[in-house]
Structure formats: C-alpha cells, structure tokens
CSV table of N, CA and C in Angstrom, one decimal:
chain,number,residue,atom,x,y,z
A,218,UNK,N,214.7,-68.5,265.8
A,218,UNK,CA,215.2,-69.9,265.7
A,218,UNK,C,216.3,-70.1,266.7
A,219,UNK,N,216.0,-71.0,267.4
A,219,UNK,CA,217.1,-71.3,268.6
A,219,UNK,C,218.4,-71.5,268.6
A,220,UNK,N,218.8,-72.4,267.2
A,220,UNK,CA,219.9,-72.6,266.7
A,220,UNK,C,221.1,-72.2,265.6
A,221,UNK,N,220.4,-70.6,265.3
A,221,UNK,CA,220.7,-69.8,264.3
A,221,UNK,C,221.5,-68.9,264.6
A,222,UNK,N,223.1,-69.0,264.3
A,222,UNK,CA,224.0,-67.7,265.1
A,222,UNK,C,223.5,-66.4,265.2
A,223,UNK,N,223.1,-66.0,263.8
A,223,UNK,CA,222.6,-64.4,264.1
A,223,UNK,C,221.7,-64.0,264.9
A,224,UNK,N,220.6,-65.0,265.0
A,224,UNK,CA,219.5,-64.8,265.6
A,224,UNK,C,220.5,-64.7,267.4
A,225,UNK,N,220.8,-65.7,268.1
A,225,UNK,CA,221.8,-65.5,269.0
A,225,UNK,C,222.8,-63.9,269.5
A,226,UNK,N,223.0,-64.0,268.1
A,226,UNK,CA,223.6,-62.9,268.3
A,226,UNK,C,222.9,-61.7,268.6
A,227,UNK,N,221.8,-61.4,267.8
A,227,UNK,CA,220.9,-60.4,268.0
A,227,UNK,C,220.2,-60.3,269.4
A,228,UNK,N,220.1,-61.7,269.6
A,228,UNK,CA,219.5,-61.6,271.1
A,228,UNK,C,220.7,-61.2,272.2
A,229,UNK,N,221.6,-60.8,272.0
A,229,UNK,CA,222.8,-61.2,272.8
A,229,UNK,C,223.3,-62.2,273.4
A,230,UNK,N,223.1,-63.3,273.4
A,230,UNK,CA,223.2,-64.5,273.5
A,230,UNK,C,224.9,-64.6,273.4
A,231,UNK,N,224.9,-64.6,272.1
A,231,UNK,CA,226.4,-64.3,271.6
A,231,UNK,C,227.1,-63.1,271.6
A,232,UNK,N,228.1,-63.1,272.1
A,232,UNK,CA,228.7,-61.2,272.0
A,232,UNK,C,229.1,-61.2,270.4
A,233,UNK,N,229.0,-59.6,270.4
A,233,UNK,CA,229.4,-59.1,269.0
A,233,UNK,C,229.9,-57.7,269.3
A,234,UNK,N,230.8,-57.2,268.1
A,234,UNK,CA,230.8,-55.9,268.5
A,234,UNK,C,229.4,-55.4,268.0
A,235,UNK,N,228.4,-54.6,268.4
A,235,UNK,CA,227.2,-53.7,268.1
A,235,UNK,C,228.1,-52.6,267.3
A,236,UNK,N,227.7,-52.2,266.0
A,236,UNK,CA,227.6,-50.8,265.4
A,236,UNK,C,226.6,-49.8,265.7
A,237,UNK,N,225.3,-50.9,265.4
A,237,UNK,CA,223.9,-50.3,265.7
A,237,UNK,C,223.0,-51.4,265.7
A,238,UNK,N,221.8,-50.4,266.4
A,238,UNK,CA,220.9,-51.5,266.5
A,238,UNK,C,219.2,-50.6,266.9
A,239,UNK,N,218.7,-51.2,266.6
A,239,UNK,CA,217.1,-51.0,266.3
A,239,UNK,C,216.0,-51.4,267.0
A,240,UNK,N,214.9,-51.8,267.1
A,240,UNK,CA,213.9,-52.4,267.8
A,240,UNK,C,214.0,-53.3,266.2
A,241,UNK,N,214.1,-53.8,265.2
A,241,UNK,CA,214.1,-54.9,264.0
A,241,UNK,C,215.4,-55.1,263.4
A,242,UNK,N,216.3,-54.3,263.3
A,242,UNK,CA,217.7,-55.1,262.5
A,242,UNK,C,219.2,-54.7,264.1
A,243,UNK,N,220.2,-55.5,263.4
A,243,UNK,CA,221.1,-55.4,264.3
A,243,UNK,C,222.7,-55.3,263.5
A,244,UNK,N,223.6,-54.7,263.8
A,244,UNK,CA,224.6,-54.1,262.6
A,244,UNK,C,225.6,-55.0,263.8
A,245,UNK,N,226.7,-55.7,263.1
A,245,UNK,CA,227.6,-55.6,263.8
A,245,UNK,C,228.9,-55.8,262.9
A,246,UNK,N,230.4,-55.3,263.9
A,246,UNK,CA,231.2,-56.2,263.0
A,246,UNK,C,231.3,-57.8,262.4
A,247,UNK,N,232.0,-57.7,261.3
A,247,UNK,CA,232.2,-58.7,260.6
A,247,UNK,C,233.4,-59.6,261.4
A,248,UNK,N,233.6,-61.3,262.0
A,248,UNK,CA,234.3,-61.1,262.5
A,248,UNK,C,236.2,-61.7,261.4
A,249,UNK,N,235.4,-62.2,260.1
A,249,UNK,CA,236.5,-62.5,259.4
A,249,UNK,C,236.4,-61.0,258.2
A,250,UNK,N,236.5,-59.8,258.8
A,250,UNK,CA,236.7,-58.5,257.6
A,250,UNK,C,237.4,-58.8,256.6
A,251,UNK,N,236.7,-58.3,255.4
A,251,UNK,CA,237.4,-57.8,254.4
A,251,UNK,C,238.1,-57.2,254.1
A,252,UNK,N,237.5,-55.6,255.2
A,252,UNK,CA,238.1,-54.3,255.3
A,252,UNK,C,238.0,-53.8,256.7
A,253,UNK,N,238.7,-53.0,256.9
A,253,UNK,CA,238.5,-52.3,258.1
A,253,UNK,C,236.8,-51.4,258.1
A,254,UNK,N,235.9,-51.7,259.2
A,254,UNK,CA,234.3,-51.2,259.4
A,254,UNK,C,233.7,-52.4,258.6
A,255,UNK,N,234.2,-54.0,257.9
A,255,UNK,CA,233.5,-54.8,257.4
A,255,UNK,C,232.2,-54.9,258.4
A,256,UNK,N,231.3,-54.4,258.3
A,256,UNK,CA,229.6,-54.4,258.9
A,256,UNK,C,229.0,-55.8,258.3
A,257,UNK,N,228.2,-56.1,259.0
A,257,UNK,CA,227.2,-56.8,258.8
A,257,UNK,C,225.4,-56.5,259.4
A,258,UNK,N,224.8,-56.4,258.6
A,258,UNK,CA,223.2,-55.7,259.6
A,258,UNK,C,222.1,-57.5,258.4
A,259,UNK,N,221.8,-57.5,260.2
A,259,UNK,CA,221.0,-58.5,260.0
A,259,UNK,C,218.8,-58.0,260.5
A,260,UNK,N,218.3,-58.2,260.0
A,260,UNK,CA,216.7,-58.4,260.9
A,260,UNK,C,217.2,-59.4,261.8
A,261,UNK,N,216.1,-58.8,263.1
A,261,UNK,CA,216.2,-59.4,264.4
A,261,UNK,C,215.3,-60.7,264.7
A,262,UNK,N,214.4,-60.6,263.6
A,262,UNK,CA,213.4,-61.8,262.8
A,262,UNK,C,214.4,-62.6,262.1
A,263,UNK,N,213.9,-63.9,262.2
A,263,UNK,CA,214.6,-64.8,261.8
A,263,UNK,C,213.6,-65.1,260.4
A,264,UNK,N,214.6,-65.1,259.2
A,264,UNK,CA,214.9,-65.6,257.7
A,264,UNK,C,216.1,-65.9,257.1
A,265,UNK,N,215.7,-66.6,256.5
A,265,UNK,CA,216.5,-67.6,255.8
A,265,UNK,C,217.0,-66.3,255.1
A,266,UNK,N,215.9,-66.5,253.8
A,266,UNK,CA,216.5,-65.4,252.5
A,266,UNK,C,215.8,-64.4,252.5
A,267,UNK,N,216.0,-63.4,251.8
A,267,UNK,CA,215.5,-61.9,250.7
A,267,UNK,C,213.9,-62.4,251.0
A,268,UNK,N,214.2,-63.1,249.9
A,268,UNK,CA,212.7,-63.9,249.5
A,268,UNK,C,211.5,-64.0,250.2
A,269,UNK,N,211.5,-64.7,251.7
A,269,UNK,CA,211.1,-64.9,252.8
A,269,UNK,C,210.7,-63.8,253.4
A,270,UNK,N,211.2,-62.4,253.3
A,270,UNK,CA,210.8,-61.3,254.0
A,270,UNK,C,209.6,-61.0,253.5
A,271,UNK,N,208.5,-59.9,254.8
A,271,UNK,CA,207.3,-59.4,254.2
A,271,UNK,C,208.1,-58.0,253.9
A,272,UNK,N,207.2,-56.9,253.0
A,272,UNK,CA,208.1,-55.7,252.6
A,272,UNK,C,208.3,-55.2,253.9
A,273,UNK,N,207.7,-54.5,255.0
A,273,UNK,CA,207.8,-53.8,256.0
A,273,UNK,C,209.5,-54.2,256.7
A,274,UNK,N,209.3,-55.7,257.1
A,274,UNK,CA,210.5,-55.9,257.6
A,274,UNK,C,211.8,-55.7,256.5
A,275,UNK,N,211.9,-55.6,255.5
A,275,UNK,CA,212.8,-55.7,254.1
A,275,UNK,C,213.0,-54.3,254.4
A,276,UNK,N,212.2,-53.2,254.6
A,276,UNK,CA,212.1,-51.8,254.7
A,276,UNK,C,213.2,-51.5,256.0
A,277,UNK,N,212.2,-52.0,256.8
A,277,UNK,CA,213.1,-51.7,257.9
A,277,UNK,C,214.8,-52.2,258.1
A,278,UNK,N,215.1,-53.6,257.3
A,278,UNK,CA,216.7,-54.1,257.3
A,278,UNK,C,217.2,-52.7,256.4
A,279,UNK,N,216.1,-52.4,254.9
A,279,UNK,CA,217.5,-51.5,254.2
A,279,UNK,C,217.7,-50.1,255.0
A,280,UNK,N,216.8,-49.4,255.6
A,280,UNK,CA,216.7,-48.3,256.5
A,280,UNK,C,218.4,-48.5,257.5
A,281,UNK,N,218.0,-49.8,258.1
A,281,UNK,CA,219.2,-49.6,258.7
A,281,UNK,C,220.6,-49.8,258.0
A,282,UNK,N,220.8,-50.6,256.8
A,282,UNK,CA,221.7,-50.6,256.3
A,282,UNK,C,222.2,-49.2,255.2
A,283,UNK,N,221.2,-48.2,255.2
A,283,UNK,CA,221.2,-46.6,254.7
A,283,UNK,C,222.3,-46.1,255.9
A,284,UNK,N,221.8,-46.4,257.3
A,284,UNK,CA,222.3,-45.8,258.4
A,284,UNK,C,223.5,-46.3,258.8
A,285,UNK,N,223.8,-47.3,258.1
A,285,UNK,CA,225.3,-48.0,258.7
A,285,UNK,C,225.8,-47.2,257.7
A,286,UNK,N,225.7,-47.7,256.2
A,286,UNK,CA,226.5,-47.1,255.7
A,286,UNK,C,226.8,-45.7,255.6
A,287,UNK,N,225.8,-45.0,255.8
A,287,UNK,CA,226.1,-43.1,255.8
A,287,UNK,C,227.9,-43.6,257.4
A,288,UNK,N,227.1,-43.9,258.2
A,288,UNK,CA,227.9,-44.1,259.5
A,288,UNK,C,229.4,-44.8,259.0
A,289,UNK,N,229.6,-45.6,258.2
A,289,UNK,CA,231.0,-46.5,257.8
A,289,UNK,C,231.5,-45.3,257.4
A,290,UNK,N,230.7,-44.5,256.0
A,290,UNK,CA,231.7,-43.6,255.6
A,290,UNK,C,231.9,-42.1,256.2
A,291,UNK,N,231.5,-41.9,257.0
A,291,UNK,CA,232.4,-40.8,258.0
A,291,UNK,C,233.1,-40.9,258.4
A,292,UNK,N,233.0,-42.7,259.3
A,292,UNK,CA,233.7,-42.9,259.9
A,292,UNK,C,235.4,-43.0,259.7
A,293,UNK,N,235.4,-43.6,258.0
A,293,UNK,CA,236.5,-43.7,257.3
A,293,UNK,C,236.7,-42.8,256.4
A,294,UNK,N,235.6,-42.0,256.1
A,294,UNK,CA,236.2,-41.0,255.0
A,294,UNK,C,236.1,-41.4,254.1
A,295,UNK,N,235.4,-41.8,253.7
A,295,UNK,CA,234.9,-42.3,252.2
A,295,UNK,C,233.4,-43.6,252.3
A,296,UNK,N,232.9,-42.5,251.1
A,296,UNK,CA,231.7,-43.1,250.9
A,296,UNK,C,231.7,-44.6,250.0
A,297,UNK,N,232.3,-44.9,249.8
A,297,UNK,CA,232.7,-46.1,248.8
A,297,UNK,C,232.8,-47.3,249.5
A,298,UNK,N,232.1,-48.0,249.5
A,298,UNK,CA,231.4,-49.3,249.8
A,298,UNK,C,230.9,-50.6,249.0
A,299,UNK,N,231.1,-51.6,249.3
A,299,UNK,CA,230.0,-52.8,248.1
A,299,UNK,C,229.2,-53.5,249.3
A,300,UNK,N,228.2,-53.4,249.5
A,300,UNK,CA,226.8,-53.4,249.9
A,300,UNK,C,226.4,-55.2,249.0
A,301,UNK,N,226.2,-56.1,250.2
A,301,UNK,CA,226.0,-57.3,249.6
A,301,UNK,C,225.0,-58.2,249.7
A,302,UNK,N,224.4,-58.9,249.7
A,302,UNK,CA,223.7,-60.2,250.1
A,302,UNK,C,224.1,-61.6,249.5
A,303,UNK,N,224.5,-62.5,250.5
A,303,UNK,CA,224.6,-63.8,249.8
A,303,UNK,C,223.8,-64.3,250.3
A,304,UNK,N,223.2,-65.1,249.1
A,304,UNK,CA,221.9,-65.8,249.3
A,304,UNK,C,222.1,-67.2,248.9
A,305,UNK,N,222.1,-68.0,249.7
A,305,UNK,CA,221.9,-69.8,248.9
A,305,UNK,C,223.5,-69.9,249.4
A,306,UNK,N,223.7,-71.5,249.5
A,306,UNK,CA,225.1,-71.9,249.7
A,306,UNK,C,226.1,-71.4,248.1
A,307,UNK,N,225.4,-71.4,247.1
A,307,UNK,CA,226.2,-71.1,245.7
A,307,UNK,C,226.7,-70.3,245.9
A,308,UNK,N,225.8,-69.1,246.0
A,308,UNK,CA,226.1,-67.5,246.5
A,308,UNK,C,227.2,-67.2,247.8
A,309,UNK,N,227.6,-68.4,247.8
A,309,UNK,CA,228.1,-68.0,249.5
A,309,UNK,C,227.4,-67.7,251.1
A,310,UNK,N,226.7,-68.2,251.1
A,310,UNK,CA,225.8,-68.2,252.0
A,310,UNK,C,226.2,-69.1,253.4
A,311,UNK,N,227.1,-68.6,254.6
A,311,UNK,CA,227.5,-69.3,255.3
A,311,UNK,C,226.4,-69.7,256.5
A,312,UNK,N,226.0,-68.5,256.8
A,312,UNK,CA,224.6,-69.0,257.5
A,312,UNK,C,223.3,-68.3,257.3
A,313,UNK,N,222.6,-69.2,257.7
A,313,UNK,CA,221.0,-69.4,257.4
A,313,UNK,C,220.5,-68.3,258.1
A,314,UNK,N,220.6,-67.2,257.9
A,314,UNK,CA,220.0,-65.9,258.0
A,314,UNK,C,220.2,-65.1,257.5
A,315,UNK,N,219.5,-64.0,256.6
A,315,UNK,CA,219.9,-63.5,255.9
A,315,UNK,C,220.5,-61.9,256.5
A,316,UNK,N,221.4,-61.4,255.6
A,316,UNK,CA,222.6,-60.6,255.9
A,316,UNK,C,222.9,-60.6,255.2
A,317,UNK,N,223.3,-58.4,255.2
A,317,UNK,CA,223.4,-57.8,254.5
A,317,UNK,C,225.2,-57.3,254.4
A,318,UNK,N,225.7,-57.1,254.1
A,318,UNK,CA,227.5,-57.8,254.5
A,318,UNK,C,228.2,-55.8,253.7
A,319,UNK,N,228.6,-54.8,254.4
A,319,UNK,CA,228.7,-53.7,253.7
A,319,UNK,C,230.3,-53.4,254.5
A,320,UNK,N,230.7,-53.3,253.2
A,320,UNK,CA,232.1,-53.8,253.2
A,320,UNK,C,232.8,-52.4,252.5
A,321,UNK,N,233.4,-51.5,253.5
A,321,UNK,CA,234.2,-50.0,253.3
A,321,UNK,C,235.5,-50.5,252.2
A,322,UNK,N,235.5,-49.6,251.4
A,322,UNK,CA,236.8,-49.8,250.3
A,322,UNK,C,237.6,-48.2,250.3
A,323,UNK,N,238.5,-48.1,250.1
A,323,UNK,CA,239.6,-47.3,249.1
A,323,UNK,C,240.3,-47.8,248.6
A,324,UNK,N,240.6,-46.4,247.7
A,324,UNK,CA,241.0,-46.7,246.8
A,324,UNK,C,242.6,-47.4,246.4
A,325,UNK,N,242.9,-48.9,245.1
A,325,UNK,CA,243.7,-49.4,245.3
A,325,UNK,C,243.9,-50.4,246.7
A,326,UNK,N,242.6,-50.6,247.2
A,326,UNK,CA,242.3,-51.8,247.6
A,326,UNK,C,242.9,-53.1,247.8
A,327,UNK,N,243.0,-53.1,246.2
A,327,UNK,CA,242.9,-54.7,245.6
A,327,UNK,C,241.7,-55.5,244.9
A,328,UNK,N,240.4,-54.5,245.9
A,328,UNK,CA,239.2,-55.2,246.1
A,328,UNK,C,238.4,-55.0,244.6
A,329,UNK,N,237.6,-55.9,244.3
A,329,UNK,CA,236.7,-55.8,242.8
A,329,UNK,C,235.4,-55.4,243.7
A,330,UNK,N,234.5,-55.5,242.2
A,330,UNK,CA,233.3,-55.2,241.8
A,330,UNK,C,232.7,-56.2,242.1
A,331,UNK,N,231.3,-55.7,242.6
A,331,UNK,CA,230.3,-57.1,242.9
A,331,UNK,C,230.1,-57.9,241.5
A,332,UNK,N,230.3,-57.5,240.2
A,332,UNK,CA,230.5,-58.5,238.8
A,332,UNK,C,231.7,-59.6,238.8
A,333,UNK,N,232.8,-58.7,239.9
A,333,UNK,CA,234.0,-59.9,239.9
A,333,UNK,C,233.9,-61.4,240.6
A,334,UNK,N,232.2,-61.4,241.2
A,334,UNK,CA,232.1,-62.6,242.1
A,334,UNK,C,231.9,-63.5,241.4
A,335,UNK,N,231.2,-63.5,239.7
A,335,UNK,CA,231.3,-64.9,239.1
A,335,UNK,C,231.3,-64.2,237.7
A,336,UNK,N,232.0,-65.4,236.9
A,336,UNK,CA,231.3,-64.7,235.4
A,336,UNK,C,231.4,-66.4,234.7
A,337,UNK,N,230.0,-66.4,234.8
A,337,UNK,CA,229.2,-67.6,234.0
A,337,UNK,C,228.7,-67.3,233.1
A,338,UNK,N,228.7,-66.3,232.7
A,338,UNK,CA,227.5,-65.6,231.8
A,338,UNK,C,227.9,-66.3,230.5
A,339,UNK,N,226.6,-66.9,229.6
A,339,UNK,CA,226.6,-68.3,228.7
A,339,UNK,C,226.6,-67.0,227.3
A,340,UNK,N,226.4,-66.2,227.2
A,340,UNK,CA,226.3,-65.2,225.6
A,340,UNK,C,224.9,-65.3,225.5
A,341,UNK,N,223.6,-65.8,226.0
A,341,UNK,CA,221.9,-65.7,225.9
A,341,UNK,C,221.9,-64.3,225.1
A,342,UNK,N,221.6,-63.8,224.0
A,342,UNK,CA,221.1,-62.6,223.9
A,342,UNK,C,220.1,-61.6,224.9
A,343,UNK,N,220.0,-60.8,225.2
A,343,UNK,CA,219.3,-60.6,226.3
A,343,UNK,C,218.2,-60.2,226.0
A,344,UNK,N,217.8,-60.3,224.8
A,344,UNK,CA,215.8,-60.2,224.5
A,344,UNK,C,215.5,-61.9,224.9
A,345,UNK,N,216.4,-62.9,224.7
A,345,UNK,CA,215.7,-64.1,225.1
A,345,UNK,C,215.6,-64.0,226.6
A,346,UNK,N,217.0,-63.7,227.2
A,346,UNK,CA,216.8,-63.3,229.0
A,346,UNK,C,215.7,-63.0,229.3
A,347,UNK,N,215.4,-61.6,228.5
A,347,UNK,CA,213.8,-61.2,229.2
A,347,UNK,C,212.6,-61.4,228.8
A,348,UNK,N,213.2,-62.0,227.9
A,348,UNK,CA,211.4,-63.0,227.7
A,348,UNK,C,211.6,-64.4,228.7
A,349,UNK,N,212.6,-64.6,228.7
A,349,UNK,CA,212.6,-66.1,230.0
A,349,UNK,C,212.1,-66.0,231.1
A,350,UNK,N,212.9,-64.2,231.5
A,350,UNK,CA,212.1,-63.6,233.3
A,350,UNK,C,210.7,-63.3,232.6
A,351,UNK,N,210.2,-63.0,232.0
A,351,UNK,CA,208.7,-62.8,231.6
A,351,UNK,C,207.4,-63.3,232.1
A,352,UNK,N,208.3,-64.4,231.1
A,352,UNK,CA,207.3,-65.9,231.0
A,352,UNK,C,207.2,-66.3,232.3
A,353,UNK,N,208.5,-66.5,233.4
A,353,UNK,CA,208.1,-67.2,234.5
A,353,UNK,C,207.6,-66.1,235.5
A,354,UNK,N,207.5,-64.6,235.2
A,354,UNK,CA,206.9,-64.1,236.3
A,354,UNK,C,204.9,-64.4,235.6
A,355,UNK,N,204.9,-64.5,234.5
A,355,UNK,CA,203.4,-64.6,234.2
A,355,UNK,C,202.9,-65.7,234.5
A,356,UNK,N,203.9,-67.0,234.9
A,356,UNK,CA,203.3,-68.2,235.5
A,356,UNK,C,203.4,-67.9,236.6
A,357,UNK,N,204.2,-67.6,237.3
A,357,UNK,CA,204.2,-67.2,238.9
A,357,UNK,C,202.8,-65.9,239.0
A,358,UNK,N,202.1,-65.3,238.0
A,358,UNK,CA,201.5,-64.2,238.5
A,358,UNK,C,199.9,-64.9,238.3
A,359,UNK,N,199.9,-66.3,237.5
A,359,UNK,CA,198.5,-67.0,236.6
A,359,UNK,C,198.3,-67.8,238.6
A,360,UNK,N,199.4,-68.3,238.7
A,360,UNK,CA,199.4,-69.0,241.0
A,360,UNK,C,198.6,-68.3,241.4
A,361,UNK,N,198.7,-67.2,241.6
A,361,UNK,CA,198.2,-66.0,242.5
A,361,UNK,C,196.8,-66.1,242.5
C-alpha cells in the first residue's frame, strides 16, 4: 500500500532503526518507547489486521517475533516482556498495519499487565460467554 507508514518503512522508504529483518516480517525500534529495546515487528505484506492474514504469513510474523524477543532478552538480561497487538482504533491502533509492539520490562517498572489495558468486563457469567462465542462461531461455520 503506497501510503501506509510501515509498509514504507519496510521498504526502506522511511528510515528506521532495523533490529531484524527477513525476506516477510521487519523488526524495528519503537520510535515513541515504552522501554528501552520497545521493538516493533511488522509483515512486509501489507494488512490491516490479525484477521486479514493467510496462516503461512501469520507463521512467519510470529517466527520473527520468537526471534526478537529471545534477542530483547539477552540483550537486556531479562526475559520478561508483554508481547502485543493493537487491533481497531478502540484497541489503540494508530496505524493501519498490523504490528506486533514487544515491549522489555523489569522489574518495578511501573509497567502493568496486558489485563491493565481495559477493565469493562459487565459480570456475564462465563457459561453464557461461551455459549455466545459458540453460537457465532456455528453461524460463521453454517457461511462456509
């Protein structure tokens, strides 16, 4: 997509710092960090979301995001990480490519838990939850 920063970026179009990179995904720094090594690994294919991906390509983004992160925590000495995706503008989603956002922690931080991003949660008992995902995966499966 011609007008899509990451995609730019991947092509080098845009400079970045490079972590790593692939013949299909591309790792670089973050440039507003959370933490020191804030990574970001994108596919070199242009998608929107998760969703949009075929498995192969999906395979290949988390392969590299295995490899950044083994790589973050040596680098810092510590394996401790929150590993993200924002998806949809709700989610935080600043741009329209999807990205995987792996964000080095120690300890006393400051930093929370990927649960600290929202808590909306209405009290649904969770046998109705999963009869709700159920139902719409057996309408989404009756499409097919």
């Amino acid at each position: 997509m011609s007008d899509c920063l990451f995609c730019k970026i991947a092509n080098k179009e845009i400079p970045s710092h490079c972590v790593a990179e692939d013949d299909y995904s591309y790792a670089f720094l973050d440039i507003n960090p959370s933490s020191l090594g804030h990574t970001v690994v994108i596919p070199k294919k242009h998608y929107f979301s998760i969703s949009e991906m075929d498995e192969q390509d999906l395979g290949f983004l988390f392969a590299m995001v295995k490899r950044v992160g083994l790589l973050l925590g040596e680098t810092f000495d510590s394996p401790n990480m929150n590993i993200g995706i924002n998806q949809g503008s709700c989610a935080g989603q600043e741009v329209g490519h999807i990205h995987v956002h792996l964000i080095p922690r120690k300890a006393n931080d400051e930093g929370g838990s990927i649960q600290s991003v929202v808590a909306s949660y209405n009290g649904e008992d969770l046998s109705e939850t999963v009869e709700r995902i159920r139902a719409s995966k057996n309408k989404n499966k009756n499409k097919e």
